[in-house]
């Protein structure tokens, strides 16, 4: 079979058979038939799959696959293709006979759609890829498991009241975060070595850096602290995890065990974020880094102005790549004509490029569906909260900034803010606008502000030792979650008298904030139960009020982003929050390109437009693909320019 596959792929092989039992055992082979290539056992026991033999004989599609470490950690800006690339790499390793576990740490993961399996918090085998299993770290499941372990650690003589108090302490978003990391850390330890490789597909950069910083944050909090951690229950609940935290940090920092793969696109913004991430990872001690540039486009028709502009923009971005990224070993993955859904497409992603077939001429987009029409519709309310939501990389910041400018153009006073840890607003705006106040909910600033407020309120009544103990409690990373929620609530309340446009963090992180909002609402309902004085209004109630809040869901005209936007909409509806409109960003339908590769992608774009219009949203607005990225006041203004 090996000779037949070698002939099919055009590879020259020299096969030596070993049948002497002693020599087989001497080479460390426990089961036959076995295959060794270059002195390394790549298969042992049973007949290898055809795909596995192909993977052995074909040239490695990426340099990072030549000597991959056990842990491959993929990170990068939302929308750069982390999930596609990491899944294709995991599949390639599995096809080569390795036992591989693909793990998603993204609360908004779409691995289920890509692989055709239902994700669980335990490994699930992938049909059609015998050596590949996939697992999703589900925050809610992880939190419940963590709660059970902490409660089980409590003394058997604890009273019902004490157990109830601990369960209440463990009900917040902070517990969800640390529980998710606990699951992540257990995979890094994997003492049984059940898998040859564990591939991590992570949430967008800001949330991932938060995850990776947790071992140091929690270790610092635990050091010398023998008191209870209020938002995580008894201190013993954390102490029992301290060894695991250290093991996780050691594994992440060991270049022989872990490689961090920074994924970017040939786009200035994505490259800049990859550069910042590389520096932050180095500061955390994660020095073994590689770079993958995904979606590199080469025009096949030099007379096509649109195709030429796309290629030129990518080339300019790569030419201006910062020195810290240039120093990294790197690979490039070309732009494909297909969506990476299904095993065949994922296998083809890292394979040889295939020419796309020409497509029929596409009809232009309908008039009156641009961002200017959305700005007109929003301005009619006179005031209110506008939340721009969506998966990372779909252009939420651009849409939020443009809508804020559009409202100012229509004579409104606007406060534009962001909950995104990556905070790109300042770069996108690149200037000040009269009538527009711009800021961000900075976790560090808000945490210090919250700590100062607590100390000012309770500190005067405490002695020096009690103050020191309170400050020690406030050092808990849980404090940041509480502080950010308080800042978010304050911004939401401002929309009672003016327009507030909120650029939210990528979906997974935003949903955690929504969970905190829901938890606060339930707590207030319990406290006000039976009291008739005054009317209680919580942030969640304001988000549920369509006259107060308008949710704008942003997506790209591709299968996976639309599915992710649909899942976000369903999550919002479960919280009784109905989106106001969808925005389809970066559409090339009206660009008039005749490049065969782009033409093949545009057929899929039209299908997704139809999918949205046929039931996902009654209000759909479209932002065309721009030859120049919409950065700066002039470019953003052109997207929302009011009719003369």
Coordinates of N, CA, C and O in Angstrom, one line a residue, residues 17-36 41 44:
X17 N 12.2 -4.1 4.8 CA 11.4 -4.8 5.7 C 12.2 -5.5 6.8 O 13.3 -6.0 6.5
X18 N 11.7 -5.4 8.0 CA 12.4 -6.0 9.1 C 11.4 -7.0 9.7 O 10.3 -6.7 10.1
X19 N 11.8 -8.3 9.7 CA 11.0 -9.4 10.2 C 11.5 -10.1 11.4 O 10.9 -10.9 12.0
X20 N 12.8 -9.8 11.7 CA 13.4 -10.4 12.9 C 12.8 -9.9 14.2 O 12.9 -8.7 14.4
X21 N 12.2 -10.8 15.0 CA 11.5 -10.3 16.2 C 12.4 -9.6 17.1 O 12.1 -8.5 17.7
X22 N 13.7 -10.1 17.3 CA 14.6 -9.4 18.3 C 14.9 -8.0 17.8 O 15.0 -7.1 18.6
X23 N 15.1 -7.8 16.5 CA 15.4 -6.5 16.0 C 14.2 -5.6 16.1 O 14.4 -4.4 16.4
X24 N 13.0 -6.1 15.9 CA 11.8 -5.3 16.1 C 11.7 -4.8 17.5 O 11.4 -3.6 17.7
X25 N 11.9 -5.7 18.5 CA 11.8 -5.3 19.9 C 12.9 -4.3 20.2 O 12.7 -3.4 21.0
X26 N 14.1 -4.5 19.7 CA 15.2 -3.7 19.9 C 14.9 -2.2 19.5 O 15.4 -1.2 20.1
X27 N 14.1 -2.1 18.5 CA 13.7 -0.7 18.0 C 12.6 -0.1 18.8 O 12.1 1.0 18.4
X28 N 12.1 -0.8 19.8 CA 11.1 -0.3 20.7 C 9.7 -0.4 20.2 O 8.8 0.3 20.6
X29 N 9.5 -1.3 19.2 CA 8.2 -1.5 18.6 C 7.5 -2.7 19.4 O 7.9 -3.8 19.4
X30 N 6.3 -2.4 19.9 CA 5.5 -3.3 20.7 C 4.5 -4.1 19.9 O 4.0 -5.1 20.3
X31 N 4.0 -3.5 18.8 CA 3.0 -4.1 18.0 C 3.3 -3.9 16.5 O 3.8 -2.9 16.1
X32 N 3.0 -4.9 15.7 CA 3.2 -4.9 14.3 C 1.9 -5.1 13.6 O 0.9 -5.6 14.1
X33 N 1.7 -4.7 12.3 CA 2.8 -4.0 11.5 C 3.1 -2.6 12.0 O 2.2 -1.9 12.5
X34 N 4.4 -2.2 11.8 CA 4.8 -0.9 12.3 C 5.5 -0.2 11.1 O 6.0 -0.9 10.2
X35 N 5.6 1.1 11.1 CA 6.3 1.8 10.1 C 7.2 2.8 10.8 O 6.8 3.5 11.7
X36 N 8.5 2.8 10.3 CA 9.5 3.8 10.8 C 10.0 4.6 9.6 O 10.2 4.1 8.5
X41 N 9.3 5.9 14.8 CA 8.1 5.1 14.6 C 6.9 6.0 14.4 O 6.5 6.8 15.3
X44 N 2.2 2.0 14.6 CA 2.4 0.7 15.2 C 1.1 0.0 15.5 O 0.2 0.6 16.1

